XYZ file of C-alpha atoms in Angstrom:
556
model
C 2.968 0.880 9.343
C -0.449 0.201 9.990
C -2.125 1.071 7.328
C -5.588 0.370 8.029
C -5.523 2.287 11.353
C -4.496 5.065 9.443
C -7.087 4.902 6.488
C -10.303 4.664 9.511
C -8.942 7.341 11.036
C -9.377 8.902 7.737
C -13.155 8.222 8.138
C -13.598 10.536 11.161
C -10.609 13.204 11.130
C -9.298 15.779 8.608
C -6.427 14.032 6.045
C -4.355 17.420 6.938
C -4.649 16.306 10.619
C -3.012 13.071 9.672
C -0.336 14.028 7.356
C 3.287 14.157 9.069
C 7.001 14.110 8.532
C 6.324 10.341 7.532
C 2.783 10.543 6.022
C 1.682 12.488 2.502
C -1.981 12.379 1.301
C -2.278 12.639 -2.341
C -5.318 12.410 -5.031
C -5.248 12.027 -9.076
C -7.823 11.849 -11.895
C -5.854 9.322 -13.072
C -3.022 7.276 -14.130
C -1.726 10.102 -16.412
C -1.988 12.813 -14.110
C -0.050 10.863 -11.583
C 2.865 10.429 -14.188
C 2.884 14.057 -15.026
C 2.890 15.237 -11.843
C 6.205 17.230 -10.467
C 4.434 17.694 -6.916
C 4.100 13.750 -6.307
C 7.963 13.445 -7.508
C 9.416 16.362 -4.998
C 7.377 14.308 -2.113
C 9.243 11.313 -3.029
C 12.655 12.885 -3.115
C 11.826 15.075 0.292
C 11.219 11.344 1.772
C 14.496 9.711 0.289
C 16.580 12.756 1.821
C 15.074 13.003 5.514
C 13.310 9.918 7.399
C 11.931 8.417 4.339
C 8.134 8.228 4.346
C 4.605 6.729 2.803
C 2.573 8.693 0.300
C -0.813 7.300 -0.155
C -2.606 8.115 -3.497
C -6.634 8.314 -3.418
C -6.914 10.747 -0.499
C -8.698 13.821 -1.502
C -6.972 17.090 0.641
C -9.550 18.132 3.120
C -9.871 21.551 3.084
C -11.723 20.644 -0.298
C -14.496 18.766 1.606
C -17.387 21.013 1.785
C -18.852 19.253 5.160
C -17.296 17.638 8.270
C -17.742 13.829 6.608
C -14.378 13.120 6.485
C -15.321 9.719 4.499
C -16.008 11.856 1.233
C -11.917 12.207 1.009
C -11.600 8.771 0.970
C -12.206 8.737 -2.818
C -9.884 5.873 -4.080
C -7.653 5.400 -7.254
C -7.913 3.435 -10.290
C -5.840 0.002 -10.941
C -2.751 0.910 -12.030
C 0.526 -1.525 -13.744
C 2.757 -0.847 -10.683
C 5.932 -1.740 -12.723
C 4.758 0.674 -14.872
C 4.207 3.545 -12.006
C 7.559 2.629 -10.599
C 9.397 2.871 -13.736
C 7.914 6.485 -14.728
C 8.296 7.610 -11.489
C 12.358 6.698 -10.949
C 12.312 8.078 -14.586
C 12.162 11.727 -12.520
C 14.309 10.762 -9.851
C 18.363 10.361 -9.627
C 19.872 8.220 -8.739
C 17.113 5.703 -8.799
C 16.031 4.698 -5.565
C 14.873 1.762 -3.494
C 10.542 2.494 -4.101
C 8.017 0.206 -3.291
C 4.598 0.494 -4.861
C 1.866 -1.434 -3.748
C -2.154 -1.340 -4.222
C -4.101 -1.378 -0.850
C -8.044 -2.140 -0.531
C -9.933 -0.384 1.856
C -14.047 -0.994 2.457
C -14.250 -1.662 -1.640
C -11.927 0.952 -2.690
C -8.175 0.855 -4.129
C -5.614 3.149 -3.334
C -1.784 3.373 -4.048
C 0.643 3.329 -1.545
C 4.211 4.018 -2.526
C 6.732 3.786 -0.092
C 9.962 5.430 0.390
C 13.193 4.318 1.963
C 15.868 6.546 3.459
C 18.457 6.782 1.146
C 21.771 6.378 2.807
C 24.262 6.877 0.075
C 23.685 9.763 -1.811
C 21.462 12.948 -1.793
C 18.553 12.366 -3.965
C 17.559 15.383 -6.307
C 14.933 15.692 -9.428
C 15.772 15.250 -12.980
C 16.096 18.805 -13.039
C 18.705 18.643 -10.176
C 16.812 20.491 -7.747
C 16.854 18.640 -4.041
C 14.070 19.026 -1.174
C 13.781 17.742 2.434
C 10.844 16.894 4.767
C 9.834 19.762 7.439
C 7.187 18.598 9.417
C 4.115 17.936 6.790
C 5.851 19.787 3.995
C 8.155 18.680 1.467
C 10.394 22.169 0.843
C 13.461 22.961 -1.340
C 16.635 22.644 0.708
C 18.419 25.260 1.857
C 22.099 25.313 1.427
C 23.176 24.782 5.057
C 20.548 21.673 4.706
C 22.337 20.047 1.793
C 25.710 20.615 3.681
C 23.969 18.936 6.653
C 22.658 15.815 4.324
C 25.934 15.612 2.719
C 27.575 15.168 5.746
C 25.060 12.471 7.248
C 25.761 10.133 4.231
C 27.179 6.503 5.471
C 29.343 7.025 2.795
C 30.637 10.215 3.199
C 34.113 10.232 5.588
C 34.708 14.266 7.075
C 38.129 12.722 8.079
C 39.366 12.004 4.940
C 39.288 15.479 3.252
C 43.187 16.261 2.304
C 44.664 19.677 3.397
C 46.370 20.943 -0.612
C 49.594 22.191 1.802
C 53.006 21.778 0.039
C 54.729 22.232 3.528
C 52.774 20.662 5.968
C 54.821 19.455 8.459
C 55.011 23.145 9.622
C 51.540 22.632 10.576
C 52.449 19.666 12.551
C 53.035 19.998 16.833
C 56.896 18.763 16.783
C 56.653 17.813 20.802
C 53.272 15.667 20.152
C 54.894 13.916 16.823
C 57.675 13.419 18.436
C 55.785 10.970 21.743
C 52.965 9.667 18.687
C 56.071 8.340 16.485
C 58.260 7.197 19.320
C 54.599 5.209 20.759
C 54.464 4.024 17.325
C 57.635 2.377 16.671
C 57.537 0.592 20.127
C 54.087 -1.244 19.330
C 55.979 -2.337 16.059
C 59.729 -3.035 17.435
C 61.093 -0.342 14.817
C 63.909 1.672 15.526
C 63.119 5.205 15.997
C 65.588 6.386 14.056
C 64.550 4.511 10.919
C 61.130 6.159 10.623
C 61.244 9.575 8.712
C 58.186 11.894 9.701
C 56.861 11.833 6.648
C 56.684 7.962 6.312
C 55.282 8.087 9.959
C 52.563 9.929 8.560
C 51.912 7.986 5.774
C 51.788 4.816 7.904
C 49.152 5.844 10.412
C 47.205 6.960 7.835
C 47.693 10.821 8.453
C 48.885 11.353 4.996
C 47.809 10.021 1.564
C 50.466 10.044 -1.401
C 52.037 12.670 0.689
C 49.173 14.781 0.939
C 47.794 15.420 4.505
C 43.829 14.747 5.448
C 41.936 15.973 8.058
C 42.610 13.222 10.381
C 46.376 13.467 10.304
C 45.607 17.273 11.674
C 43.475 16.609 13.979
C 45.447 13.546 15.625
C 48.695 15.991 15.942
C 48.358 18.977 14.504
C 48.859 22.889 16.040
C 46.279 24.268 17.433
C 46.615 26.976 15.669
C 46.609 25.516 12.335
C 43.829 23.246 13.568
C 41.706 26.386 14.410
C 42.654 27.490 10.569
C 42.372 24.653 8.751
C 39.531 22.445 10.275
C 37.968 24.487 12.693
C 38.396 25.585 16.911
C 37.468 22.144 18.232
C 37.207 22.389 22.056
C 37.597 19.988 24.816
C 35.782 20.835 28.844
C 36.898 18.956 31.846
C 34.995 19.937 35.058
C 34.881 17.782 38.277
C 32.756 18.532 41.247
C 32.740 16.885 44.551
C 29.529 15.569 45.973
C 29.295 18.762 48.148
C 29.355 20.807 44.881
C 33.096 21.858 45.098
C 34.384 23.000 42.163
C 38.301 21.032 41.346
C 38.623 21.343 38.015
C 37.144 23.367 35.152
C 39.708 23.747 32.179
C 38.520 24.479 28.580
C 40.932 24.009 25.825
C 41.843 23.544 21.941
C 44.151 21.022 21.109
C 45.053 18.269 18.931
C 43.695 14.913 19.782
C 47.026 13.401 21.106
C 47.406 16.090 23.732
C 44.027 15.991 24.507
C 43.725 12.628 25.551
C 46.859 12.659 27.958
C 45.503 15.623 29.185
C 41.825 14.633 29.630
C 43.912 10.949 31.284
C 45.934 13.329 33.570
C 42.817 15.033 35.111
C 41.165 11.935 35.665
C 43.671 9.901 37.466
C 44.457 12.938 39.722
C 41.023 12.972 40.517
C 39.806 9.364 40.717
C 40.431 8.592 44.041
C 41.329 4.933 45.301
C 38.576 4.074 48.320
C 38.609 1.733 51.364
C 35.321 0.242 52.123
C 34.929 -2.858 54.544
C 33.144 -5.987 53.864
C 32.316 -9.426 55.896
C 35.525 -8.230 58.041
C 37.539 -8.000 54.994
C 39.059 -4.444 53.478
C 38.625 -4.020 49.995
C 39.965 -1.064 47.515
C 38.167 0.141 44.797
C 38.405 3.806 42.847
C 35.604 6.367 42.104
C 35.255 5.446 38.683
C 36.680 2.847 36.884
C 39.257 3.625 34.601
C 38.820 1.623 31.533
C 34.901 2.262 31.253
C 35.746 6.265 31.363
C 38.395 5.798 28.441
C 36.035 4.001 26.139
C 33.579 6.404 26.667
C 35.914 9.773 26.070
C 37.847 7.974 22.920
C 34.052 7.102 21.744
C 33.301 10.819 21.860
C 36.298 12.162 19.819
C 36.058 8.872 17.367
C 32.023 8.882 16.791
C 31.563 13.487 17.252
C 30.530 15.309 14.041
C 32.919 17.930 13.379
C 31.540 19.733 10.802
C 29.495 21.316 13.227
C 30.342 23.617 16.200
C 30.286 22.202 19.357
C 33.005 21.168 22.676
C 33.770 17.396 23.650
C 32.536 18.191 27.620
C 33.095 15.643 30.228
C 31.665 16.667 33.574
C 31.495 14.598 37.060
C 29.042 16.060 39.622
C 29.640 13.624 42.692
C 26.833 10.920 41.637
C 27.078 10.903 37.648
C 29.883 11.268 35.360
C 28.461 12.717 31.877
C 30.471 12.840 28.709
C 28.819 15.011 25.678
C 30.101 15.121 21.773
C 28.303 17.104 19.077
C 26.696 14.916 16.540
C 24.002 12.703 16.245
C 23.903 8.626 16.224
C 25.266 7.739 12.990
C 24.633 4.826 10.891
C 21.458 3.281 11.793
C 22.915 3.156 15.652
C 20.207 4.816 18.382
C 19.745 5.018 21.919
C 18.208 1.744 21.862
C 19.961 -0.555 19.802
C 23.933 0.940 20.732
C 24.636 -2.113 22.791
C 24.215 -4.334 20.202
C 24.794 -2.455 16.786
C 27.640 -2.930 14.690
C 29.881 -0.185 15.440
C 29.122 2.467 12.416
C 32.002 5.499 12.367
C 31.449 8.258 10.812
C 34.856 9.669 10.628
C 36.367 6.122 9.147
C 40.094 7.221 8.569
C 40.104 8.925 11.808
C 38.749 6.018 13.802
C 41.589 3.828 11.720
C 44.421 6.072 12.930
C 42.962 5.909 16.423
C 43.096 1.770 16.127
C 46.833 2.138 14.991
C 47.410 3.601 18.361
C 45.259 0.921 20.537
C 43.290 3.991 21.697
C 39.959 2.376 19.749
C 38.778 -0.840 20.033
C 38.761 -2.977 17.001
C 36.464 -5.243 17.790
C 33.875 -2.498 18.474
C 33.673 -3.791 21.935
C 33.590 -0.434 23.528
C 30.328 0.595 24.507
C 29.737 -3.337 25.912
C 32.969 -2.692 28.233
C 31.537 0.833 29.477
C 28.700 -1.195 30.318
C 30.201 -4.303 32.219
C 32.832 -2.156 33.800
C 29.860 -0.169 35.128
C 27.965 -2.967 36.309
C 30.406 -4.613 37.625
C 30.560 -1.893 40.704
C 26.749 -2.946 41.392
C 25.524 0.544 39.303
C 22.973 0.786 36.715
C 24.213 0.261 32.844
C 25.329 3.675 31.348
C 22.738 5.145 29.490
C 23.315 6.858 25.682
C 20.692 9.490 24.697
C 20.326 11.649 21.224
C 19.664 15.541 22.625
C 19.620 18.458 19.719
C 22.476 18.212 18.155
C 24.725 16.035 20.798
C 24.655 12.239 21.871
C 25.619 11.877 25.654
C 26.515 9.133 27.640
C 25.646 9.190 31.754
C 27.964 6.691 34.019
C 26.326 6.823 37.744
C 29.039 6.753 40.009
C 27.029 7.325 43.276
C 27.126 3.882 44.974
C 28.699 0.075 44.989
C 26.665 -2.579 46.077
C 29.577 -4.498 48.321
C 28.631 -7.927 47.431
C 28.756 -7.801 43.553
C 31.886 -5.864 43.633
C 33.660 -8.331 45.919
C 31.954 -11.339 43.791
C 33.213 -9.963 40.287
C 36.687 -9.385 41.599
C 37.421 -12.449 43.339
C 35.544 -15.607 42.183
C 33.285 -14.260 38.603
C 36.378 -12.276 36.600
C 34.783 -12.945 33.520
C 31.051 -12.040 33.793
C 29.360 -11.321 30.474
C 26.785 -8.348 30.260
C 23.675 -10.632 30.689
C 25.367 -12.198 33.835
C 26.563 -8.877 35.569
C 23.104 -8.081 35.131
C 21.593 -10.808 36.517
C 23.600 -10.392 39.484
C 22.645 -6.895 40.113
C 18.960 -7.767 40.149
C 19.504 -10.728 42.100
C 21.570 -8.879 44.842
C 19.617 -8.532 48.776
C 16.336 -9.575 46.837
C 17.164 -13.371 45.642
C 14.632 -13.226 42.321
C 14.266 -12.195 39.194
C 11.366 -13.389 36.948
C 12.939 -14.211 32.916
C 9.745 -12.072 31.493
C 11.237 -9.065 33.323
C 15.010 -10.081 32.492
C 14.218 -10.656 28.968
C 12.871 -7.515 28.415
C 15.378 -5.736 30.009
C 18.217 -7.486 27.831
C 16.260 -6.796 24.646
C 17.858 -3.326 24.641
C 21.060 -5.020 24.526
C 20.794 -8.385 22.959
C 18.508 -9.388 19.711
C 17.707 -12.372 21.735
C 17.622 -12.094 24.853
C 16.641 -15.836 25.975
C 19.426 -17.157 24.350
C 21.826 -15.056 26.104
C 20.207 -15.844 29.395
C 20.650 -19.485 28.616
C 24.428 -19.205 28.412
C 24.363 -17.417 32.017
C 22.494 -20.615 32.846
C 24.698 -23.368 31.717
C 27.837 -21.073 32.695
C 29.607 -23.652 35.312
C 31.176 -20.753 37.216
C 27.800 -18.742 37.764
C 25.572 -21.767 38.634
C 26.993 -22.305 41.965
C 25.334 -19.023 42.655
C 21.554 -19.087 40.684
C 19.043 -21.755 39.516
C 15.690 -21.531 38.427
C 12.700 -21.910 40.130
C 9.246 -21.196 39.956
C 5.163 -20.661 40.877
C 2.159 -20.515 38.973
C 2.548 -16.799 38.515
C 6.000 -17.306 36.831
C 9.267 -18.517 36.367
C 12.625 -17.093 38.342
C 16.197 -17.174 38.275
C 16.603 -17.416 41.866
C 19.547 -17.300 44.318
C 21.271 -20.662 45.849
C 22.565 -20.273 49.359
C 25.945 -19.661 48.281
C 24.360 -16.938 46.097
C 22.025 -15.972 49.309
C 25.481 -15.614 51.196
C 27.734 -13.740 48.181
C 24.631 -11.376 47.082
C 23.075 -10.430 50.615
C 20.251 -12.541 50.223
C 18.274 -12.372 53.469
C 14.673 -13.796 52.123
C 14.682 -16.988 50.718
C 12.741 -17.523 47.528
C 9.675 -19.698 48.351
C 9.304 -21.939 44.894
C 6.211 -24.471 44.329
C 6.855 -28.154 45.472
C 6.244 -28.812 41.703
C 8.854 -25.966 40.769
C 10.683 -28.568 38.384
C 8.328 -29.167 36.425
C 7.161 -25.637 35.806
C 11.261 -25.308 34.551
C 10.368 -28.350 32.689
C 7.482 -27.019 30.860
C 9.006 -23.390 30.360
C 12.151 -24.876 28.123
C 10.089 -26.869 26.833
C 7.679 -23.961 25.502
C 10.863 -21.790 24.735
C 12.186 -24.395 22.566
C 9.472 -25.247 20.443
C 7.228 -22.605 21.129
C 3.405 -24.579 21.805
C 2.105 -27.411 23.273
C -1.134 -29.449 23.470
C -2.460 -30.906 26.491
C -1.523 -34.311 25.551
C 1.676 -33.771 24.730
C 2.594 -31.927 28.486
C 1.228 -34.880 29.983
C 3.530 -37.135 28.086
C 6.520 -34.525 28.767
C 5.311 -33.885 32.787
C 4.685 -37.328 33.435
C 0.729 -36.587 34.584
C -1.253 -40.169 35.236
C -4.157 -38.465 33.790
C -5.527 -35.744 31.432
C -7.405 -34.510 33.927
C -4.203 -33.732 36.428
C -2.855 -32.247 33.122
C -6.225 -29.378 32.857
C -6.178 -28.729 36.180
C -2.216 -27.842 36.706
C -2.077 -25.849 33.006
C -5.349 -24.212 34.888
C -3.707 -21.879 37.416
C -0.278 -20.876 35.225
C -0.254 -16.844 35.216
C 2.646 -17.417 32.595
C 0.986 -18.980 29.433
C -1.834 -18.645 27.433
C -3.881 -20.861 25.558
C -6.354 -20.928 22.258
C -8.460 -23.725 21.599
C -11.022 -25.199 24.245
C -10.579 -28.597 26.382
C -8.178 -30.875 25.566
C -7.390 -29.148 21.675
C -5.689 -26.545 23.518
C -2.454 -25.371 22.775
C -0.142 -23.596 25.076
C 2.181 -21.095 24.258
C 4.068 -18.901 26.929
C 2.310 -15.278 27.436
């Protein structure tokens, strides 16, 4: 956080004004009424239980001021021993918590800034017991249905693995659904059917625990009847529409997750239809959607929903989009931003185990990257996750394939990563892509994107169909003319006569990061320093700080 941003804004605007679900202005006499204070305490716990936070002592409130010159509330705070401050303050917290205390100088004056993680594990109360939560710029006492809610958000906290205390509960249990599960079951492990009591079955999967049944074991193949009792009435929607707005399906139902999924399968392979399309006087088949990117994404809505709260698993085509919905938030640390790349984080660990058992979950955590390829891999854009109230939803486009890529990745490039499907799409009928404006659409996906980009590069398969290229404005990954031909290339890139050594000087500058002028002569092969100036001169694509021949380039 930028901290002194926030402390000049302080000179010209109200501290109330400034104050937030993240920011808390506070001001002490001193040392002692800092320690003794139960107000500074319930700000620190109210941070630990939401987003976490920053409370900055030596900020005097301003409704006290008694002009408009907001610099009077900048008043400061005394020196204090911040192992001291730290220990007195965790004194009045439980569990103790990760707190960072720090002294900050601002135009002459001190301040204390003590800063406050999320905490992930626990709820985090007073030494008097009493919990409170952040709501907007006020730390308040949580309600009940809050601490429910912050229970249930805790990484360590598992809603699957509550056990059911029900002597006879294989009465609760759908016979017809056991029945296919255990049969499925002993085929994956070449055990005779016969062999495998129910109750064992149970216990194996994980649906039981010394006999006693847990949530998960219900919900995987349980009544829905005794679901609805037991857990809650857990609904499933499956509508399709045509293009045209014809309505084929729209079914609504309860069920236990085993039936679900074969029925949720059943609607979808009725409904994905197998195309023609013709291509470069060939006939090629393809269906609607592809299969294996729609089952990751519906077992990653029944693995990752929350179900302690109300809510339908909805999956809903509309002609150009197919958009599947869970209740929940993104669990775990994993956003809209960063689910490509994440380690997978489940919030409902003993259910997502039993679904592994079964092969319907990946292990690997592999799923959201195959939604992805499989998507691109028909020429459309990468499925997009987003966080909306109190549901996550995925959106597959489904509207178009772009001929070329589809007939590419089928035939000659099985085995395209995610970087390299990309690639392709932005290379297809225009024949360039710049890295600046690859690499920052792979750092949504990758933590480094270059490196990634690299491998597409040197991939022995894929370079009969790009290179790299470039001008003084930049440097490309263009197309070859096998990759003019296979991607519908009409234009032809138009590269620099000194193109290679542009390439030269950008891996070069990627590797170790600056240059000085002497040393890209030496590396470019320039007769003079003067040649050197005057080519570094016109490059749109790096920057430089020093003057004349001191300078050092470094790419923009």
């Amino acid at each position: 956080m930028d901290f002194n941003r926030i402390f000049g804004l302080l000179k010209i605007e109200p501290s109330e004004a400034l104050e937030s679900e993240v920011i808390e202005f506070k001001n002490f006499k001193d040392s002692a009424a800092l320690f003794n204070s139960k107000d500074l305490c319930n700000e620190i716990v109210a941070f630990a239980n939401t987003f976490g936070g920053h409370v900055i002592i030596g900020v005097r409130d301003s409704s006290e001021l008694t002009s408009t010159n907001y610099v009077d509330q900048l008043v400061g705070f005394d020196n204090v021993d911040v192992d001291v401050t730290k220990e007195r303050l965790l004194g009045r917290i439980k569990p103790k918590i990760n707190l960072s205390i720090t002294s900050f100088e601002f135009e002459k004056k001190k301040y204390l800034i003590i800063s406050v993680q999320k905490n992930k594990n626990s709820l985090v109360s007073t030494s008097s017991g009493k919990v409170y939560v952040r709501e907007g710029k006020s730390s308040v006492p949580a309600e009940p249905d809050q601490i429910q809610t912050l229970v249930h958000n805790l990484q360590t906290y598992d809603w699957s693995s509550q056990e059911i205390d029900v002597s006879d509960w294989l009465s609760l249990i759908n016979k017809t659904a056991l029945g296919e599960a255990k049969s499925d079951f002993c085929r994956r492990r070449g055990i005779l059917l016969e062999h495998l009591d129910d109750v064992s079955f149970f216990e194996s999967i994980g649906g039981t625990k010394n006999g006693i049944l847990n949530y998960s074991g219900l919900l995987f193949l349980g009544t829905s009847e005794a679901i609805e009792k037991y857990l809650s009435n857990y609904e499933y929607r499956f509508s399709w529409k045509t293009a045209n707005g014809m309505l084929l399906v729209n079914e609504v139902w309860n069920d236990c997750v085993w039936n679900s999924i074969k029925k949720v399968k059943r609607h979808f392979e009725e409904l994905n239809k197998t195309l023609d399309f013709q291509y470069k006087a060939n006939i090629y088949h393809f269906s609607l959607l592809d299969s294996q990117a729609f089952h990751e994404a519906f077992l990653n809505s029944v693995v990752h929903r929350d179900y302690s709260i109300d809510g339908m698993v909805s999956i809903n085509y509309a002609g150009d989009e197919l958009i599947i919905t869970n209740p929940g938030q993104f669990y775990g640390g994993v956003n809209e931003e960063n689910i490509s790349f994440h380690e997978p984080r489940h919030r409902n660990k003993i259910l997502a185990k039993l679904l592994m058992t079964f092969e319907l979950v990946d292990r690997a955590g592999m799923g959201v990257l195959r939604i992805g390829l499989n998507s691109l891999k028909y020429g459309r854009d990468f499925p997009v996750w987003k966080q909306n109230l109190n549901n996550v939803e995925v959106r597959m486009p489904s509207e178009y394939i772009k001929p070329g890529i589809f007939v590419l990745t089928q035939n000659r490039l099985k085995d395209c990563s995610l970087t390299e499907l990309l690639l392709l799409n932005k290379l297809h009928e225009v024949g360039f892509v710049s890295i600046s404006e690859l690499e920052r659409d792979l750092k949504k996906k990758y933590r480094d994107p270059w490196k990634e980009i690299e491998k597409a590069l040197n991939n022995e398969d894929l370079i009969n169909y790009i290179e790299l290229k470039a001008n003084n404005q930049n440097v490309f990954i263009t197309t070859t003319e096998a990759g003019d031909i296979a991607l519908d290339v009409s234009r032809k890139f138009k590269a620099t006569t000194n193109s290679e050594k542009h390439v030269k000087l950008f891996k070069h500058l990627k590797k170790h990061k600056s240059a000085n002028n002497e040393e890209i002569k030496n590396l470019l092969k320039f007769s003079r320093a003067s040649v050197t100036s005057n080519f570094l001169s016109k490059l749109e694509y790096l920057k430089n700080t020093g003057k004349s021949r001191s300078s050092t380039w470094s790419l923009k």
